[in-house]
Short mmCIF file of C-alpha atoms in Angstrom, two decimals:
data_model
loop_
_atom_site.label_atom_id
_atom_site.label_comp_id
_atom_site.label_asym_id
_atom_site.label_seq_id
_atom_site.Cartn_x
_atom_site.Cartn_y
_atom_site.Cartn_z
CA MET G 1 -1.16 -11.55 -69.64
CA LYS G 2 2.06 -11.51 -72.17
CA GLU G 3 5.07 -11.75 -70.16
CA LYS G 4 6.55 -9.21 -71.17
CA THR G 5 3.14 -6.89 -70.16
CA LYS G 6 3.52 -8.27 -66.56
CA ALA G 7 7.07 -7.49 -66.63
CA LEU G 8 6.52 -3.86 -67.55
CA TRP G 9 4.22 -3.57 -65.41
CA GLU G 10 6.26 -5.27 -62.59
CA LYS G 11 8.80 -2.48 -63.04
CA GLN G 12 7.08 -0.17 -62.76
CA ASP G 13 5.62 -1.23 -59.87
CA GLN G 14 8.28 -1.64 -58.57
CA HIS G 15 7.16 0.71 -55.10
CA LYS G 16 4.45 -1.52 -54.43
CA GLY G 17 1.13 0.01 -54.78
CA ASP G 18 2.33 3.65 -55.04
CA ARG G 19 0.90 5.58 -58.12
CA TRP G 20 -2.38 4.02 -56.59
CA ARG G 21 -2.12 5.45 -53.88
CA LEU G 22 -1.16 8.82 -55.51
CA PHE G 23 -4.59 8.61 -58.00
CA GLN G 24 -6.42 6.62 -55.07
CA ALA G 25 -5.56 9.93 -53.00
CA VAL G 26 -5.63 13.18 -56.18
CA SER G 27 -9.59 11.00 -56.81
CA ALA G 28 -11.21 12.06 -54.57
CA ALA G 29 -9.81 15.77 -54.56
CA VAL G 30 -10.25 15.62 -58.66
CA PRO G 31 -13.77 13.38 -59.54
CA ALA G 32 -13.16 13.55 -63.60
CA ARG G 33 -15.19 11.85 -66.61
CA ARG G 34 -12.27 12.31 -69.34
CA VAL G 35 -8.69 12.21 -68.04
CA LEU G 36 -4.91 11.57 -70.39
CA TYR G 37 -2.08 10.92 -69.45
CA ALA G 38 1.01 12.69 -71.91
CA GLY G 39 4.16 10.74 -71.84
CA SER G 40 2.30 7.97 -69.48
CA TYR G 41 5.12 5.23 -70.25
CA VAL G 42 2.83 1.89 -68.99
CA ASP G 43 1.95 3.24 -65.78
CA VAL G 44 -1.97 2.35 -66.16
CA ALA G 45 -2.45 3.07 -62.97
CA PRO G 46 -5.10 6.40 -63.55
CA SER G 47 -7.63 3.13 -64.71
CA PHE G 48 -7.88 2.21 -61.28
CA VAL G 49 -9.59 5.48 -60.24
CA TYR G 50 -11.71 6.87 -63.29
CA ASP G 51 -13.34 5.00 -65.14
CA ASP G 52 -12.18 6.77 -68.82
CA VAL G 53 -8.27 7.67 -69.52
CA THR G 54 -6.15 8.34 -73.28
CA TYR G 55 -2.43 7.48 -72.60
CA ALA G 56 0.33 8.89 -75.12
CA ASP G 57 3.65 7.60 -75.61
CA MET G 58 5.44 6.96 -78.23
CA ASP G 59 7.57 4.27 -76.51
CA LYS G 60 6.99 1.42 -78.30
CA ARG G 61 7.58 -0.47 -75.02
CA ALA G 62 4.29 1.47 -73.87
CA ALA G 63 2.69 0.52 -77.06
CA ALA G 64 3.17 -3.16 -77.52
CA PHE G 65 2.28 -3.27 -73.35
CA PHE G 66 -1.12 -1.16 -73.86
CA ALA G 67 -1.88 -4.23 -77.09
CA ASP G 68 -1.86 -6.17 -75.06
CA THR G 69 -6.03 -4.89 -73.76
CA GLY G 70 -6.18 -8.65 -72.05
CA GLY G 71 -2.83 -8.38 -69.65
CA THR G 72 -3.93 -4.47 -69.32
CA ARG G 73 -6.95 -4.94 -67.96
CA GLN G 74 -6.63 -7.48 -66.05
CA ILE G 75 -3.92 -5.06 -63.84
CA ILE G 76 -7.08 -2.56 -63.76
CA CYS G 77 -9.06 -5.40 -62.47
CA ASP G 78 -6.48 -7.05 -59.86
CA HIS G 79 -5.72 -2.97 -58.02
CA GLY G 80 -10.06 -2.67 -58.07
CA GLY G 81 -10.66 -0.70 -61.14
CA ASN G 82 -13.53 -1.06 -63.62
CA VAL G 83 -12.06 -3.78 -66.83
CA ASN G 84 -15.22 -2.17 -68.21
CA GLY G 85 -13.77 1.41 -68.60
CA ARG G 86 -12.19 2.77 -71.59
CA VAL G 87 -8.26 2.59 -71.90
CA ALA G 88 -7.11 3.85 -75.02
CA PHE G 89 -3.35 4.09 -76.14
CA VAL G 90 -2.22 7.44 -78.77
CA HIS G 91 1.57 6.23 -79.85
CA GLY G 92 2.51 8.96 -80.92
CA ASP G 93 4.51 12.58 -80.11
CA TYR G 94 2.10 14.37 -77.52
CA ALA G 95 3.15 17.76 -78.42
CA ALA G 96 0.73 17.26 -82.11
CA LEU G 97 -1.88 14.04 -80.13
CA ASP G 98 -4.47 15.11 -83.15
CA LEU G 99 -7.62 15.38 -80.34
CA PRO G 100 -11.02 17.28 -79.97
CA PRO G 101 -9.93 21.02 -78.02
CA GLU G 102 -11.59 20.91 -74.44
CA SER G 103 -12.49 17.60 -74.49
CA PHE G 104 -9.98 16.58 -70.70
CA ASP G 105 -11.51 17.15 -67.50
CA LEU G 106 -8.21 15.96 -66.01
CA LEU G 107 -4.79 16.07 -67.90
CA ILE G 108 -1.64 14.43 -66.28
CA SER G 109 2.11 15.39 -66.44
CA LEU G 110 4.64 13.83 -63.92
CA TYR G 111 8.67 12.80 -65.64
CA ALA G 112 7.42 13.29 -69.21
CA GLY G 113 8.45 16.67 -70.45
CA LEU G 114 7.13 20.11 -70.89
CA ILE G 115 3.38 18.68 -71.40
CA SER G 116 1.27 22.70 -70.45
CA GLU G 117 2.14 24.12 -73.56
CA PRO G 118 1.59 21.47 -76.11
CA CYS G 119 -1.60 19.08 -74.03
CA GLY G 120 -3.24 22.77 -72.80
CA ARG G 121 -5.53 23.30 -75.16
CA LEU G 122 -6.63 19.71 -74.42
CA LEU G 123 -8.38 20.66 -70.79
CA ARG G 124 -11.04 21.54 -70.10
CA ILE G 125 -11.69 25.47 -68.77
CA GLY G 126 -12.36 23.58 -65.24
CA GLY G 127 -10.25 20.97 -65.48
CA HIS G 128 -7.24 20.22 -63.28
CA PHE G 129 -4.03 19.67 -64.40
CA LEU G 130 -1.83 16.95 -62.22
CA VAL G 131 2.23 18.22 -62.85
CA ASN G 132 5.09 17.54 -60.92
CA SER G 133 7.79 19.83 -61.64
CA SER G 134 10.40 17.15 -62.97
CA HIS G 135 10.79 18.84 -66.03
CA GLY G 136 10.41 22.48 -65.75
CA ASP G 137 6.45 22.05 -66.88
CA ALA G 138 5.16 22.47 -63.18
CA ALA G 139 7.01 26.42 -63.96
CA LEU G 140 5.89 26.47 -67.10
CA ALA G 141 2.02 26.26 -65.83
CA ALA G 142 2.90 28.44 -63.85
CA LEU G 143 3.61 30.92 -65.90
CA ASP G 144 0.41 30.60 -68.06
CA PRO G 145 -1.86 32.99 -68.12
CA ARG G 146 -4.92 29.54 -68.84
CA PHE G 147 -3.53 28.24 -65.07
CA ARG G 148 -4.24 29.19 -62.03
CA LEU G 149 -2.76 26.98 -59.14
CA VAL G 150 -4.59 25.53 -56.45
CA ALA G 151 -3.19 22.62 -54.78
CA VAL G 152 -0.45 20.90 -54.05
CA VAL G 153 -0.16 16.93 -53.62
CA THR G 154 2.51 16.11 -50.92
CA SER G 155 3.99 12.75 -49.34
CA ALA G 156 4.91 10.99 -46.54
CA SER G 157 5.54 7.60 -45.63
CA GLY G 158 4.41 6.12 -48.91
CA CYS G 159 0.68 8.62 -48.73
CA TYR G 160 -0.32 10.94 -50.41
CA GLU G 161 -2.55 14.18 -49.39
CA VAL G 162 -3.96 16.72 -51.96
CA THR G 163 -4.09 20.74 -49.78
CA ASP G 164 -4.86 23.77 -51.26
CA GLN G 165 -3.12 25.45 -47.74
CA HIS G 166 -0.78 27.86 -47.65
CA LEU G 167 -0.82 27.90 -51.32
CA ASP G 168 1.71 31.59 -51.14
CA SER G 169 4.33 28.82 -49.61
CA TYR G 170 5.11 26.71 -52.96
CA MET G 171 6.48 27.98 -55.66
CA VAL G 172 8.65 30.20 -53.85
CA PRO G 173 12.91 29.26 -55.93
CA ARG G 174 15.60 28.57 -53.31
CA LYS G 175 17.63 31.17 -55.04
CA PRO G 176 16.72 34.67 -56.24
CA GLN G 177 15.85 34.56 -60.28
CA THR G 178 14.63 35.27 -62.87
CA ILE G 179 11.91 32.40 -64.60
CA THR G 180 10.69 32.87 -67.51
CA ARG G 181 9.55 30.78 -70.66
CA ASP G 182 12.22 31.06 -72.60
CA SER G 183 14.77 30.05 -69.69
CA LEU G 184 12.87 27.31 -68.77
CA MET G 185 12.41 25.65 -73.34
CA LYS G 186 15.93 25.67 -72.78
CA SER G 187 17.09 24.25 -69.75
CA GLY G 188 13.54 21.68 -69.77
CA ARG G 189 14.85 21.00 -66.11
CA GLY G 190 12.44 21.77 -63.01
CA VAL G 191 13.44 24.87 -60.37
CA ALA G 192 15.05 23.99 -56.88
CA TYR G 193 11.67 25.11 -54.78
CA THR G 194 12.11 26.23 -50.49
CA LYS G 195 8.85 22.95 -50.29
CA SER G 196 8.74 20.35 -52.76
CA PRO G 197 5.24 18.28 -52.97
CA PHE G 198 5.17 15.40 -54.92
CA ALA G 199 3.10 17.69 -57.14
CA TYR G 200 1.27 20.49 -58.29
CA LEU G 201 -2.38 20.75 -59.40
CA PHE G 202 -3.19 23.56 -61.59
CA GLU G 203 -6.71 24.55 -62.77
CA ARG G 204 -7.51 25.47 -66.12
CA VAL G 205 -9.00 28.84 -65.76
CA LEU G 206 -8.28 30.28 -69.61
#
């Protein structure tokens, strides 16, 4: 493993095992054959639990990280992942990915911008979209008729749980406001809700 690869991962994994626990919880609730992680940077944790993951990012450091295939596979192996699984990296803008429509079972958007619109077409109908409220992407997905909220991911003391209980109590703005696609696109910020889980799980229905 290259020293740069090791350093990038150690910084990404500064809260040791946090993303591993997240994706363990998500994979238990959402089995998926093919996964797309748009705006992944160097977060290779989905490959700890899923056997076929495509990562996409514009950052040159992410490109160098994934170019060290031996190093990334060592990280995956060290965390119990399938060392023979498929790990692909696309260096470029996730808004213009040249990938087959409806070819993924799980789409991931964590702290990476408004991914739901450009990448939603790549998720199969019946597939799932894991997204947090950063940059307003969860709020945008809630407005999109292609998606339906089916669960939330909660976090407590470093442990994650996926639940479909009391979903109507989530995504309620703290302050009365009109949330539109245009307002979300313009602000690029998340909406302050009365309850804030770590992330939301939507199902693509259209």
